[in-house]
Amino acid sequence: SGAVSFVERSLPDEYAGRRLDELACGDDYRPVMVTRAGAARLATPSTMGQEGDVVLFAVRADAVPAFESRLGAVGANGAVGPTA
């Protein structure tokens, strides 16, 4: 529908050892899947980030600017970019 996009980003180093739900912003964007050591799993509220994680986010179309402001700087460290 174009109302929600999926965007992959490398986990920022400062989130290793922290809960991935700290990267959520209400209904605007949230982590939905994490790939760790080549294995994908759904992100839960208690999923802890680890160095090297790649996180798939669901992002509302109208929240992309806010998402990019918060996580866009990660691009220099390995952002994968939009997936849909």
PDB file with SEQRES, HELIX, SHEET and CRYST1 records, atoms N, CA, C and O in Angstrom:
SEQRES   1 A   84  SER GLY ALA VAL SER PHE VAL GLU ARG SER LEU PRO ASP          
SEQRES   2 A   84  GLU TYR ALA GLY ARG ARG LEU ASP GLU LEU ALA CYS GLY          
SEQRES   3 A   84  ASP ASP TYR ARG PRO VAL MET VAL THR ARG ALA GLY ALA          
SEQRES   4 A   84  ALA ARG LEU ALA THR PRO SER THR MET GLY GLN GLU GLY          
SEQRES   5 A   84  ASP VAL VAL LEU PHE ALA VAL ARG ALA ASP ALA VAL PRO          
SEQRES   6 A   84  ALA PHE GLU SER ARG LEU GLY ALA VAL GLY ALA ASN GLY          
SEQRES   7 A   84  ALA VAL GLY PRO THR ALA                                      
HELIX    1 AA1 ASP A   13  TYR A   15  5                                   3    
HELIX    2 AA2 LEU A   20  LEU A   23  5                                   4    
HELIX    3 AA3 ALA A   61  ALA A   63  5                                   3    
HELIX    4 AA4 VAL A   64  LEU A   71  1                                   8    
HELIX    5 AA5 GLY A   72  ASN A   77  5                                   6    
SHEET    1 AA1 4 VAL A   4  SER A  10  0                                        
SHEET    2 AA1 4 VAL A  54  ARG A  60 -1                                        
SHEET    3 AA1 4 TYR A  29  ARG A  36 -1                                        
SHEET    4 AA1 4 ALA A  39  LEU A  42 -1                                        
CRYST1    1.000    1.000    1.000  90.00  90.00  90.00 P 1           1          
ATOM      1  N   SER A   1       0.814  -1.201   0.000  1.00  0.00           N  
ATOM      2  CA  SER A   1       0.000   0.000   0.000  1.00  0.00           C  
ATOM      3  C   SER A   1       0.850   1.254   0.000  1.00  0.00           C  
ATOM      4  O   SER A   1       0.346   2.340  -0.285  1.00  0.00           O  
ATOM      5  N   GLY A   2       2.114   1.128   0.310  1.00  0.00           N  
ATOM      6  CA  GLY A   2       2.975   2.293   0.383  1.00  0.00           C  
ATOM      7  C   GLY A   2       2.914   3.008   1.714  1.00  0.00           C  
ATOM      8  O   GLY A   2       3.666   3.956   1.940  1.00  0.00           O  
ATOM      9  N   ALA A   3       2.023   2.569   2.609  1.00  0.00           N  
ATOM     10  CA  ALA A   3       1.905   3.223   3.908  1.00  0.00           C  
ATOM     11  C   ALA A   3       3.013   2.817   4.861  1.00  0.00           C  
ATOM     12  O   ALA A   3       3.348   3.555   5.787  1.00  0.00           O  
ATOM     13  N   VAL A   4       3.590   1.625   4.629  1.00  0.00           N  
ATOM     14  CA  VAL A   4       4.670   1.137   5.488  1.00  0.00           C  
ATOM     15  C   VAL A   4       5.779   0.592   4.601  1.00  0.00           C  
ATOM     16  O   VAL A   4       5.524  -0.146   3.650  1.00  0.00           O  
ATOM     17  N   SER A   5       7.007   0.963   4.922  1.00  0.00           N  
ATOM     18  CA  SER A   5       8.178   0.441   4.222  1.00  0.00           C  
ATOM     19  C   SER A   5       9.002  -0.383   5.186  1.00  0.00           C  
ATOM     20  O   SER A   5       8.918  -0.212   6.402  1.00  0.00           O  
ATOM     21  N   PHE A   6       9.795  -1.276   4.633  1.00  0.00           N  
ATOM     22  CA  PHE A   6      10.750  -2.034   5.432  1.00  0.00           C  
ATOM     23  C   PHE A   6      12.138  -1.539   5.079  1.00  0.00           C  
ATOM     24  O   PHE A   6      12.520  -1.475   3.911  1.00  0.00           O  
ATOM     25  N   VAL A   7      12.891  -1.187   6.123  1.00  0.00           N  
ATOM     26  CA  VAL A   7      14.217  -0.619   5.948  1.00  0.00           C  
ATOM     27  C   VAL A   7      15.194  -1.387   6.826  1.00  0.00           C  
ATOM     28  O   VAL A   7      14.940  -1.601   8.011  1.00  0.00           O  
ATOM     29  N   GLU A   8      16.306  -1.799   6.242  1.00  0.00           N  
ATOM     30  CA  GLU A   8      17.344  -2.522   6.982  1.00  0.00           C  
ATOM     31  C   GLU A   8      18.465  -1.577   7.361  1.00  0.00           C  
ATOM     32  O   GLU A   8      18.885  -0.740   6.562  1.00  0.00           O  
ATOM     33  N   ARG A   9      18.944  -1.718   8.578  1.00  0.00           N  
ATOM     34  CA  ARG A   9      20.078  -0.923   9.047  1.00  0.00           C  
ATOM     35  C   ARG A   9      20.969  -1.807   9.913  1.00  0.00           C  
ATOM     36  O   ARG A   9      20.489  -2.689  10.624  1.00  0.00           O  
ATOM     37  N   SER A  10      22.255  -1.559   9.842  1.00  0.00           N  
ATOM     38  CA  SER A  10      23.171  -2.187  10.798  1.00  0.00           C  
ATOM     39  C   SER A  10      22.887  -1.587  12.163  1.00  0.00           C  
ATOM     40  O   SER A  10      22.615  -0.392  12.282  1.00  0.00           O  
ATOM     41  N   LEU A  11      22.952  -2.417  13.188  1.00  0.00           N  
ATOM     42  CA  LEU A  11      22.696  -1.936  14.537  1.00  0.00           C  
ATOM     43  C   LEU A  11      23.784  -0.954  14.945  1.00  0.00           C  
ATOM     44  O   LEU A  11      24.969  -1.278  14.863  1.00  0.00           O  
ATOM     45  N   PRO A  12      23.398   0.249  15.386  1.00  0.00           N  
ATOM     46  CA  PRO A  12      24.410   1.188  15.883  1.00  0.00           C  
ATOM     47  C   PRO A  12      25.180   0.564  17.051  1.00  0.00           C  
ATOM     48  O   PRO A  12      24.591  -0.086  17.916  1.00  0.00           O  
ATOM     49  N   ASP A  13      26.482   0.765  17.066  1.00  0.00           N  
ATOM     50  CA  ASP A  13      27.333   0.172  18.107  1.00  0.00           C  
ATOM     51  C   ASP A  13      26.832   0.455  19.518  1.00  0.00           C  
ATOM     52  O   ASP A  13      26.948  -0.397  20.399  1.00  0.00           O  
ATOM     53  N   GLU A  14      26.280   1.639  19.739  1.00  0.00           N  
ATOM     54  CA  GLU A  14      25.835   1.992  21.092  1.00  0.00           C  
ATOM     55  C   GLU A  14      24.623   1.190  21.555  1.00  0.00           C  
ATOM     56  O   GLU A  14      24.261   1.254  22.730  1.00  0.00           O  
ATOM     57  N   TYR A  15      23.982   0.431  20.650  1.00  0.00           N  
ATOM     58  CA  TYR A  15      22.848  -0.395  21.036  1.00  0.00           C  
ATOM     59  C   TYR A  15      23.213  -1.845  21.290  1.00  0.00           C  
ATOM     60  O   TYR A  15      22.341  -2.633  21.653  1.00  0.00           O  
ATOM     61  N   ALA A  16      24.454  -2.220  21.114  1.00  0.00           N  
ATOM     62  CA  ALA A  16      24.879  -3.577  21.481  1.00  0.00           C  
ATOM     63  C   ALA A  16      24.717  -3.712  22.995  1.00  0.00           C  
ATOM     64  O   ALA A  16      25.187  -2.866  23.755  1.00  0.00           O  
ATOM     65  N   GLY A  17      24.048  -4.784  23.423  1.00  0.00           N  
ATOM     66  CA  GLY A  17      23.801  -5.004  24.843  1.00  0.00           C  
ATOM     67  C   GLY A  17      22.564  -4.302  25.370  1.00  0.00           C  
ATOM     68  O   GLY A  17      22.284  -4.355  26.568  1.00  0.00           O  
ATOM     69  N   ARG A  18      21.817  -3.643  24.487  1.00  0.00           N  
ATOM     70  CA  ARG A  18      20.592  -2.950  24.887  1.00  0.00           C  
ATOM     71  C   ARG A  18      19.403  -3.568  24.162  1.00  0.00           C  
ATOM     72  O   ARG A  18      19.568  -4.244  23.147  1.00  0.00           O  
ATOM     73  N   ARG A  19      18.213  -3.334  24.688  1.00  0.00           N  
ATOM     74  CA  ARG A  19      17.004  -3.875  24.069  1.00  0.00           C  
ATOM     75  C   ARG A  19      16.708  -3.145  22.761  1.00  0.00           C  
ATOM     76  O   ARG A  19      16.788  -1.919  22.687  1.00  0.00           O  
ATOM     77  N   LEU A  20      16.365  -3.920  21.733  1.00  0.00           N  
ATOM     78  CA  LEU A  20      16.069  -3.330  20.427  1.00  0.00           C  
ATOM     79  C   LEU A  20      14.830  -2.449  20.450  1.00  0.00           C  
ATOM     80  O   LEU A  20      14.697  -1.549  19.621  1.00  0.00           O  
ATOM     81  N   ASP A  21      13.919  -2.697  21.392  1.00  0.00           N  
ATOM     82  CA  ASP A  21      12.721  -1.861  21.419  1.00  0.00           C  
ATOM     83  C   ASP A  21      13.031  -0.413  21.797  1.00  0.00           C  
ATOM     84  O   ASP A  21      12.165   0.454  21.679  1.00  0.00           O  
ATOM     85  N   GLU A  22      14.260  -0.142  22.250  1.00  0.00           N  
ATOM     86  CA  GLU A  22      14.674   1.244  22.484  1.00  0.00           C  
ATOM     87  C   GLU A  22      14.769   2.012  21.162  1.00  0.00           C  
ATOM     88  O   GLU A  22      14.791   3.243  21.157  1.00  0.00           O  
ATOM     89  N   LEU A  23      14.824   1.285  20.049  1.00  0.00           N  
ATOM     90  CA  LEU A  23      14.895   1.909  18.734  1.00  0.00           C  
ATOM     91  C   LEU A  23      13.515   2.134  18.122  1.00  0.00           C  
ATOM     92  O   LEU A  23      13.417   2.616  16.994  1.00  0.00           O  
ATOM     93  N   ALA A  24      12.466   1.799  18.834  1.00  0.00           N  
ATOM     94  CA  ALA A  24      11.097   2.009  18.354  1.00  0.00           C  
ATOM     95  C   ALA A  24      10.627   3.410  18.706  1.00  0.00           C  
ATOM     96  O   ALA A  24      11.088   4.024  19.669  1.00  0.00           O  
ATOM     97  N   CYS A  25       9.693   3.894  17.893  1.00  0.00           N  
ATOM     98  CA  CYS A  25       9.078   5.189  18.170  1.00  0.00           C  
ATOM     99  C   CYS A  25       7.572   5.048  17.944  1.00  0.00           C  
ATOM    100  O   CYS A  25       7.058   5.372  16.873  1.00  0.00           O  
ATOM    101  N   GLY A  26       6.886   4.565  18.960  1.00  0.00           N  
ATOM    102  CA  GLY A  26       5.433   4.395  18.886  1.00  0.00           C  
ATOM    103  C   GLY A  26       5.012   3.620  17.659  1.00  0.00           C  
ATOM    104  O   GLY A  26       5.536   2.543  17.378  1.00  0.00           O  
ATOM    105  N   ASP A  27       4.050   4.184  16.923  1.00  0.00           N  
ATOM    106  CA  ASP A  27       3.571   3.561  15.691  1.00  0.00           C  
ATOM    107  C   ASP A  27       4.313   4.073  14.462  1.00  0.00           C  
ATOM    108  O   ASP A  27       3.974   3.697  13.340  1.00  0.00           O  
ATOM    109  N   ASP A  28       5.317   4.921  14.653  1.00  0.00           N  
ATOM    110  CA  ASP A  28       6.046   5.489  13.518  1.00  0.00           C  
ATOM    111  C   ASP A  28       7.048   4.507  12.921  1.00  0.00           C  
ATOM    112  O   ASP A  28       7.096   4.333  11.703  1.00  0.00           O  
ATOM    113  N   TYR A  29       7.839   3.870  13.764  1.00  0.00           N  
ATOM    114  CA  TYR A  29       8.790   2.859  13.293  1.00  0.00           C  
ATOM    115  C   TYR A  29       9.182   1.962  14.445  1.00  0.00           C  
ATOM    116  O   TYR A  29       9.190   2.366  15.608  1.00  0.00           O  
ATOM    117  N   ARG A  30       9.508   0.725  14.084  1.00  0.00           N  
ATOM    118  CA  ARG A  30       9.908  -0.240  15.109  1.00  0.00           C  
ATOM    119  C   ARG A  30      10.698  -1.366  14.466  1.00  0.00           C  
ATOM    120  O   ARG A  30      10.490  -1.687  13.296  1.00  0.00           O  
ATOM    121  N   PRO A  31      11.607  -1.968  15.230  1.00  0.00           N  
ATOM    122  CA  PRO A  31      12.329  -3.134  14.712  1.00  0.00           C  
ATOM    123  C   PRO A  31      11.397  -4.342  14.668  1.00  0.00           C  
ATOM    124  O   PRO A  31      10.636  -4.583  15.606  1.00  0.00           O  
ATOM    125  N   VAL A  32      11.462  -5.100  13.570  1.00  0.00           N  
ATOM    126  CA  VAL A  32      10.589  -6.267  13.444  1.00  0.00           C  
ATOM    127  C   VAL A  32      11.375  -7.563  13.277  1.00  0.00           C  
ATOM    128  O   VAL A  32      10.854  -8.644  13.552  1.00  0.00           O  
ATOM    129  N   MET A  33      12.619  -7.462  12.830  1.00  0.00           N  
ATOM    130  CA  MET A  33      13.424  -8.659  12.625  1.00  0.00           C  
ATOM    131  C   MET A  33      14.892  -8.294  12.807  1.00  0.00           C  
ATOM    132  O   MET A  33      15.320  -7.181  12.498  1.00  0.00           O  
ATOM    133  N   VAL A  34      15.645  -9.255  13.313  1.00  0.00           N  
ATOM    134  CA  VAL A  34      17.088  -9.059  13.452  1.00  0.00           C  
ATOM    135  C   VAL A  34      17.786 -10.252  12.809  1.00  0.00           C  
ATOM    136  O   VAL A  34      17.390 -11.402  12.998  1.00  0.00           O  
ATOM    137  N   THR A  35      18.829  -9.952  12.048  1.00  0.00           N  
ATOM    138  CA  THR A  35      19.664 -11.001  11.479  1.00  0.00           C  
ATOM    139  C   THR A  35      20.979 -10.986  12.230  1.00  0.00           C  
ATOM    140  O   THR A  35      21.669  -9.969  12.297  1.00  0.00           O  
ATOM    141  N   ARG A  36      21.309 -12.138  12.793  1.00  0.00           N  
ATOM    142  CA  ARG A  36      22.501 -12.269  13.629  1.00  0.00           C  
ATOM    143  C   ARG A  36      23.228 -13.526  13.178  1.00  0.00           C  
ATOM    144  O   ARG A  36      22.661 -14.618  13.178  1.00  0.00           O  
ATOM    145  N   ALA A  37      24.486 -13.360  12.794  1.00  0.00           N  
ATOM    146  CA  ALA A  37      25.306 -14.495  12.350  1.00  0.00           C  
ATOM    147  C   ALA A  37      24.607 -15.287  11.248  1.00  0.00           C  
ATOM    148  O   ALA A  37      24.678 -16.515  11.212  1.00  0.00           O  
ATOM    149  N   GLY A  38      23.929 -14.567  10.347  1.00  0.00           N  
ATOM    150  CA  GLY A  38      23.279 -15.204   9.220  1.00  0.00           C  
ATOM    151  C   GLY A  38      21.916 -15.802   9.490  1.00  0.00           C  
ATOM    152  O   GLY A  38      21.277 -16.298   8.561  1.00  0.00           O  
ATOM    153  N   ALA A  39      21.447 -15.775  10.728  1.00  0.00           N  
ATOM    154  CA  ALA A  39      20.137 -16.338  11.072  1.00  0.00           C  
ATOM    155  C   ALA A  39      19.170 -15.206  11.412  1.00  0.00           C  
ATOM    156  O   ALA A  39      19.464 -14.359  12.255  1.00  0.00           O  
ATOM    157  N   ALA A  40      18.016 -15.199  10.748  1.00  0.00           N  
ATOM    158  CA  ALA A  40      17.006 -14.175  10.993  1.00  0.00           C  
ATOM    159  C   ALA A  40      16.037 -14.654  12.062  1.00  0.00           C  
ATOM    160  O   ALA A  40      15.707 -15.838  12.135  1.00  0.00           O  
ATOM    161  N   ARG A  41      15.587 -13.722  12.886  1.00  0.00           N  
ATOM    162  CA  ARG A  41      14.578 -14.022  13.907  1.00  0.00           C  
ATOM    163  C   ARG A  41      13.730 -12.778  14.127  1.00  0.00           C  
ATOM    164  O   ARG A  41      14.195 -11.655  13.934  1.00  0.00           O  
ATOM    165  N   LEU A  42      12.495 -12.987  14.527  1.00  0.00           N  
ATOM    166  CA  LEU A  42      11.626 -11.861  14.828  1.00  0.00           C  
ATOM    167  C   LEU A  42      12.131 -11.134  16.061  1.00  0.00           C  
ATOM    168  O   LEU A  42      12.581 -11.755  17.024  1.00  0.00           O  
ATOM    169  N   ALA A  43      12.053  -9.812  16.019  1.00  0.00           N  
ATOM    170  CA  ALA A  43      12.434  -9.013  17.181  1.00  0.00           C  
ATOM    171  C   ALA A  43      11.264  -8.989  18.163  1.00  0.00           C  
ATOM    172  O   ALA A  43      10.117  -8.776  17.769  1.00  0.00           O  
ATOM    173  N   THR A  44      11.557  -9.205  19.422  1.00  0.00           N  
ATOM    174  CA  THR A  44      10.555  -9.123  20.479  1.00  0.00           C  
ATOM    175  C   THR A  44      10.926  -7.951  21.385  1.00  0.00           C  
ATOM    176  O   THR A  44      12.033  -7.425  21.270  1.00  0.00           O  
ATOM    177  N   PRO A  45      10.042  -7.530  22.275  1.00  0.00           N  
ATOM    178  CA  PRO A  45      10.393  -6.438  23.172  1.00  0.00           C  
ATOM    179  C   PRO A  45      11.638  -6.707  24.019  1.00  0.00           C  
ATOM    180  O   PRO A  45      12.297  -5.768  24.466  1.00  0.00           O  
ATOM    181  N   SER A  46      11.959  -7.968  24.237  1.00  0.00           N  
ATOM    182  CA  SER A  46      13.125  -8.275  25.082  1.00  0.00           C  
ATOM    183  C   SER A  46      14.381  -8.634  24.279  1.00  0.00           C  
ATOM    184  O   SER A  46      15.407  -8.973  24.869  1.00  0.00           O  
ATOM    185  N   THR A  47      14.315  -8.566  22.942  1.00  0.00           N  
ATOM    186  CA  THR A  47      15.493  -8.900  22.134  1.00  0.00           C  
ATOM    187  C   THR A  47      16.613  -7.908  22.408  1.00  0.00           C  
ATOM    188  O   THR A  47      16.427  -6.695  22.311  1.00  0.00           O  
ATOM    189  N   MET A  48      17.771  -8.440  22.751  1.00  0.00           N  
ATOM    190  CA  MET A  48      18.940  -7.611  23.023  1.00  0.00           C  
ATOM    191  C   MET A  48      19.792  -7.520  21.763  1.00  0.00           C  
ATOM    192  O   MET A  48      19.991  -8.513  21.063  1.00  0.00           O  
ATOM    193  N   GLY A  49      20.292  -6.325  21.481  1.00  0.00           N  
ATOM    194  CA  GLY A  49      21.153  -6.128  20.330  1.00  0.00           C  
ATOM    195  C   GLY A  49      22.541  -6.671  20.591  1.00  0.00           C  
ATOM    196  O   GLY A  49      23.020  -6.682  21.725  1.00  0.00           O  
ATOM    197  N   GLN A  50      23.186  -7.125  19.516  1.00  0.00           N  
ATOM    198  CA  GLN A  50      24.574  -7.582  19.587  1.00  0.00           C  
ATOM    199  C   GLN A  50      25.345  -6.948  18.452  1.00  0.00           C  
ATOM    200  O   GLN A  50      24.784  -6.621  17.407  1.00  0.00           O  
ATOM    201  N   GLU A  51      26.636  -6.777  18.669  1.00  0.00           N  
ATOM    202  CA  GLU A  51      27.498  -6.230  17.635  1.00  0.00           C  
ATOM    203  C   GLU A  51      27.345  -7.061  16.366  1.00  0.00           C  
ATOM    204  O   GLU A  51      27.357  -8.291  16.423  1.00  0.00           O  
ATOM    205  N   GLY A  52      27.202  -6.397  15.227  1.00  0.00           N  
ATOM    206  CA  GLY A  52      27.067  -7.078  13.952  1.00  0.00           C  
ATOM    207  C   GLY A  52      25.636  -7.378  13.539  1.00  0.00           C  
ATOM    208  O   GLY A  52      25.411  -7.870  12.434  1.00  0.00           O  
ATOM    209  N   ASP A  53      24.662  -7.093  14.398  1.00  0.00           N  
ATOM    210  CA  ASP A  53      23.267  -7.327  14.042  1.00  0.00           C  
ATOM    211  C   ASP A  53      22.841  -6.429  12.883  1.00  0.00           C  
ATOM    212  O   ASP A  53      23.300  -5.293  12.762  1.00  0.00           O  
ATOM    213  N   VAL A  54      21.967  -6.949  12.042  1.00  0.00           N  
ATOM    214  CA  VAL A  54      21.288  -6.163  11.018  1.00  0.00           C  
ATOM    215  C   VAL A  54      19.814  -6.207  11.379  1.00  0.00           C  
ATOM    216  O   VAL A  54      19.238  -7.280  11.563  1.00  0.00           O  
ATOM    217  N   VAL A  55      19.210  -5.028  11.478  1.00  0.00           N  
ATOM    218  CA  VAL A  55      17.838  -4.925  11.969  1.00  0.00           C  
ATOM    219  C   VAL A  55      16.927  -4.451  10.838  1.00  0.00           C  
ATOM    220  O   VAL A  55      17.236  -3.489  10.135  1.00  0.00           O  
ATOM    221  N   LEU A  56      15.805  -5.141  10.679  1.00  0.00           N  
ATOM    222  CA  LEU A  56      14.779  -4.746   9.727  1.00  0.00           C  
ATOM    223  C   LEU A  56      13.718  -3.972  10.492  1.00  0.00           C  
ATOM    224  O   LEU A  56      13.176  -4.460  11.484  1.00  0.00           O  
ATOM    225  N   PHE A  57      13.425  -2.765  10.028  1.00  0.00           N  
ATOM    226  CA  PHE A  57      12.435  -1.898  10.660  1.00  0.00           C  
ATOM    227  C   PHE A  57      11.214  -1.767   9.772  1.00  0.00           C  
ATOM    228  O   PHE A  57      11.337  -1.709   8.549  1.00  0.00           O  
ATOM    229  N   ALA A  58      10.033  -1.720  10.379  1.00  0.00           N  
ATOM    230  CA  ALA A  58       8.816  -1.290   9.703  1.00  0.00           C  
ATOM    231  C   ALA A  58       8.701   0.201   9.980  1.00  0.00           C  
ATOM    232  O   ALA A  58       8.735   0.633  11.132  1.00  0.00           O  
ATOM    233  N   VAL A  59       8.564   0.991   8.904  1.00  0.00           N  
ATOM    234  CA  VAL A  59       8.557   2.451   9.025  1.00  0.00           C  
ATOM    235  C   VAL A  59       7.358   3.007   8.273  1.00  0.00           C  
ATOM    236  O   VAL A  59       7.201   2.751   7.079  1.00  0.00           O  
ATOM    237  N   ARG A  60       6.514   3.766   8.961  1.00  0.00           N  
ATOM    238  CA  ARG A  60       5.398   4.439   8.285  1.00  0.00           C  
ATOM    239  C   ARG A  60       5.952   5.457   7.300  1.00  0.00           C  
ATOM    240  O   ARG A  60       6.948   6.123   7.582  1.00  0.00           O  
ATOM    241  N   ALA A  61       5.310   5.577   6.153  1.00  0.00           N  
ATOM    242  CA  ALA A  61       5.783   6.473   5.100  1.00  0.00           C  
ATOM    243  C   ALA A  61       5.965   7.901   5.605  1.00  0.00           C  
ATOM    244  O   ALA A  61       6.946   8.559   5.260  1.00  0.00           O  
ATOM    245  N   ASP A  62       5.037   8.380   6.410  1.00  0.00           N  
ATOM    246  CA  ASP A  62       5.143   9.754   6.888  1.00  0.00           C  
ATOM    247  C   ASP A  62       6.162   9.922   8.019  1.00  0.00           C  
ATOM    248  O   ASP A  62       6.413  11.040   8.469  1.00  0.00           O  
ATOM    249  N   ALA A  63       6.746   8.814   8.477  1.00  0.00           N  
ATOM    250  CA  ALA A  63       7.742   8.875   9.551  1.00  0.00           C  
ATOM    251  C   ALA A  63       9.160   8.647   9.040  1.00  0.00           C  
ATOM    252  O   ALA A  63      10.105   8.638   9.829  1.00  0.00           O  
ATOM    253  N   VAL A  64       9.320   8.465   7.737  1.00  0.00           N  
ATOM    254  CA  VAL A  64      10.659   8.215   7.193  1.00  0.00           C  
ATOM    255  C   VAL A  64      11.643   9.322   7.559  1.00  0.00           C  
ATOM    256  O   VAL A  64      12.765   9.004   7.953  1.00  0.00           O  
ATOM    257  N   PRO A  65      11.288  10.613   7.454  1.00  0.00           N  
ATOM    258  CA  PRO A  65      12.250  11.651   7.828  1.00  0.00           C  
ATOM    259  C   PRO A  65      12.719  11.539   9.290  1.00  0.00           C  
ATOM    260  O   PRO A  65      13.904  11.706   9.577  1.00  0.00           O  
ATOM    261  N   ALA A  66      11.792  11.257  10.201  1.00  0.00           N  
ATOM    262  CA  ALA A  66      12.176  11.116  11.612  1.00  0.00           C  
ATOM    263  C   ALA A  66      13.058   9.889  11.811  1.00  0.00           C  
ATOM    264  O   ALA A  66      14.032   9.934  12.561  1.00  0.00           O  
ATOM    265  N   PHE A  67      12.713   8.787  11.133  1.00  0.00           N  
ATOM    266  CA  PHE A  67      13.520   7.575  11.217  1.00  0.00           C  
ATOM    267  C   PHE A  67      14.935   7.848  10.704  1.00  0.00           C  
ATOM    268  O   PHE A  67      15.914   7.489  11.358  1.00  0.00           O  
ATOM    269  N   GLU A  68      15.038   8.477   9.547  1.00  0.00           N  
ATOM    270  CA  GLU A  68      16.351   8.769   8.971  1.00  0.00           C  
ATOM    271  C   GLU A  68      17.153   9.727   9.857  1.00  0.00           C  
ATOM    272  O   GLU A  68      18.374   9.605   9.956  1.00  0.00           O  
ATOM    273  N   SER A  69      16.477  10.667  10.491  1.00  0.00           N  
ATOM    274  CA  SER A  69      17.180  11.567  11.412  1.00  0.00           C  
ATOM    275  C   SER A  69      17.794  10.806  12.571  1.00  0.00           C  
ATOM    276  O   SER A  69      18.903  11.111  13.010  1.00  0.00           O  
ATOM    277  N   ARG A  70      17.070   9.821  13.061  1.00  0.00           N  
ATOM    278  CA  ARG A  70      17.544   9.056  14.209  1.00  0.00           C  
ATOM    279  C   ARG A  70      18.547   7.985  13.810  1.00  0.00           C  
ATOM    280  O   ARG A  70      19.549   7.794  14.500  1.00  0.00           O  
ATOM    281  N   LEU A  71      18.297   7.282  12.707  1.00  0.00           N  
ATOM    282  CA  LEU A  71      19.147   6.154  12.324  1.00  0.00           C  
ATOM    283  C   LEU A  71      19.881   6.345  11.004  1.00  0.00           C  
ATOM    284  O   LEU A  71      20.705   5.509  10.632  1.00  0.00           O  
ATOM    285  N   GLY A  72      19.595   7.431  10.290  1.00  0.00           N  
ATOM    286  CA  GLY A  72      20.216   7.655   8.995  1.00  0.00           C  
ATOM    287  C   GLY A  72      21.720   7.765   9.059  1.00  0.00           C  
ATOM    288  O   GLY A  72      22.410   7.374   8.117  1.00  0.00           O  
ATOM    289  N   ALA A  73      22.244   8.290  10.157  1.00  0.00           N  
ATOM    290  CA  ALA A  73      23.690   8.425  10.301  1.00  0.00           C  
ATOM    291  C   ALA A  73      24.373   7.070  10.332  1.00  0.00           C  
ATOM    292  O   ALA A  73      25.583   6.973  10.129  1.00  0.00           O  
ATOM    293  N   VAL A  74      23.602   6.030  10.583  1.00  0.00           N  
ATOM    294  CA  VAL A  74      24.165   4.687  10.610  1.00  0.00           C  
ATOM    295  C   VAL A  74      24.601   4.283   9.210  1.00  0.00           C  
ATOM    296  O   VAL A  74      25.412   3.370   9.056  1.00  0.00           O  
ATOM    297  N   GLY A  75      24.073   4.948   8.189  1.00  0.00           N  
ATOM    298  CA  GLY A  75      24.384   4.609   6.816  1.00  0.00           C  
ATOM    299  C   GLY A  75      25.882   4.522   6.542  1.00  0.00           C  
ATOM    300  O   GLY A  75      26.328   3.651   5.795  1.00  0.00           O  
ATOM    301  N   ALA A  76      26.646   5.405   7.133  1.00  0.00           N  
ATOM    302  CA  ALA A  76      28.094   5.377   6.931  1.00  0.00           C  
ATOM    303  C   ALA A  76      28.721   4.131   7.528  1.00  0.00           C  
ATOM    304  O   ALA A  76      29.841   3.762   7.175  1.00  0.00           O  
ATOM    305  N   ASN A  77      27.998   3.482   8.434  1.00  0.00           N  
ATOM    306  CA  ASN A  77      28.527   2.292   9.092  1.00  0.00           C  
ATOM    307  C   ASN A  77      27.923   0.995   8.557  1.00  0.00           C  
ATOM    308  O   ASN A  77      28.047  -0.055   9.186  1.00  0.00           O  
ATOM    309  N   GLY A  78      27.278   1.069   7.408  1.00  0.00           N  
ATOM    310  CA  GLY A  78      26.791  -0.187   6.838  1.00  0.00           C  
ATOM    311  C   GLY A  78      25.312  -0.272   6.600  1.00  0.00           C  
ATOM    312  O   GLY A  78      24.761  -1.373   6.619  1.00  0.00           O  
ATOM    313  N   ALA A  79      24.631   0.850   6.372  1.00  0.00           N  
ATOM    314  CA  ALA A  79      23.206   0.770   6.075  1.00  0.00           C  
ATOM    315  C   ALA A  79      22.996  -0.007   4.799  1.00  0.00           C  
ATOM    316  O   ALA A  79      23.764   0.129   3.847  1.00  0.00           O  
ATOM    317  N   VAL A  80      21.973  -0.810   4.776  1.00  0.00           N  
ATOM    318  CA  VAL A  80      21.652  -1.592   3.611  1.00  0.00           C  
ATOM    319  C   VAL A  80      20.661  -0.861   2.723  1.00  0.00           C  
ATOM    320  O   VAL A  80      20.689  -1.017   1.502  1.00  0.00           O  
ATOM    321  N   GLY A  81      19.783  -0.062   3.324  1.00  0.00           N  
ATOM    322  CA  GLY A  81      18.834   0.734   2.552  1.00  0.00           C  
ATOM    323  C   GLY A  81      17.451   0.122   2.498  1.00  0.00           C  
ATOM    324  O   GLY A  81      17.197  -0.918   3.105  1.00  0.00           O  
ATOM    325  N   PRO A  82      16.551   0.777   1.764  1.00  0.00           N  
ATOM    326  CA  PRO A  82      15.174   0.300   1.694  1.00  0.00           C  
ATOM    327  C   PRO A  82      15.082  -1.074   1.062  1.00  0.00           C  
ATOM    328  O   PRO A  82      15.849  -1.413   0.160  1.00  0.00           O  
ATOM    329  N   THR A  83      14.133  -1.858   1.548  1.00  0.00           N  
ATOM    330  CA  THR A  83      13.931  -3.195   0.984  1.00  0.00           C  
ATOM    331  C   THR A  83      12.586  -3.301   0.300  1.00  0.00           C  
ATOM    332  O   THR A  83      12.366  -4.234  -0.473  1.00  0.00           O  
ATOM    333  N   ALA A  84      11.687  -2.381   0.558  1.00  0.00           N  
ATOM    334  CA  ALA A  84      10.381  -2.426  -0.099  1.00  0.00           C  
ATOM    335  C   ALA A  84       9.736  -1.066  -0.038  1.00  0.00           C  
ATOM    336  O   ALA A  84       8.625  -0.887  -0.536  1.00  0.00           O  
TER     337      ALA A  84                                                      
END                                                                             
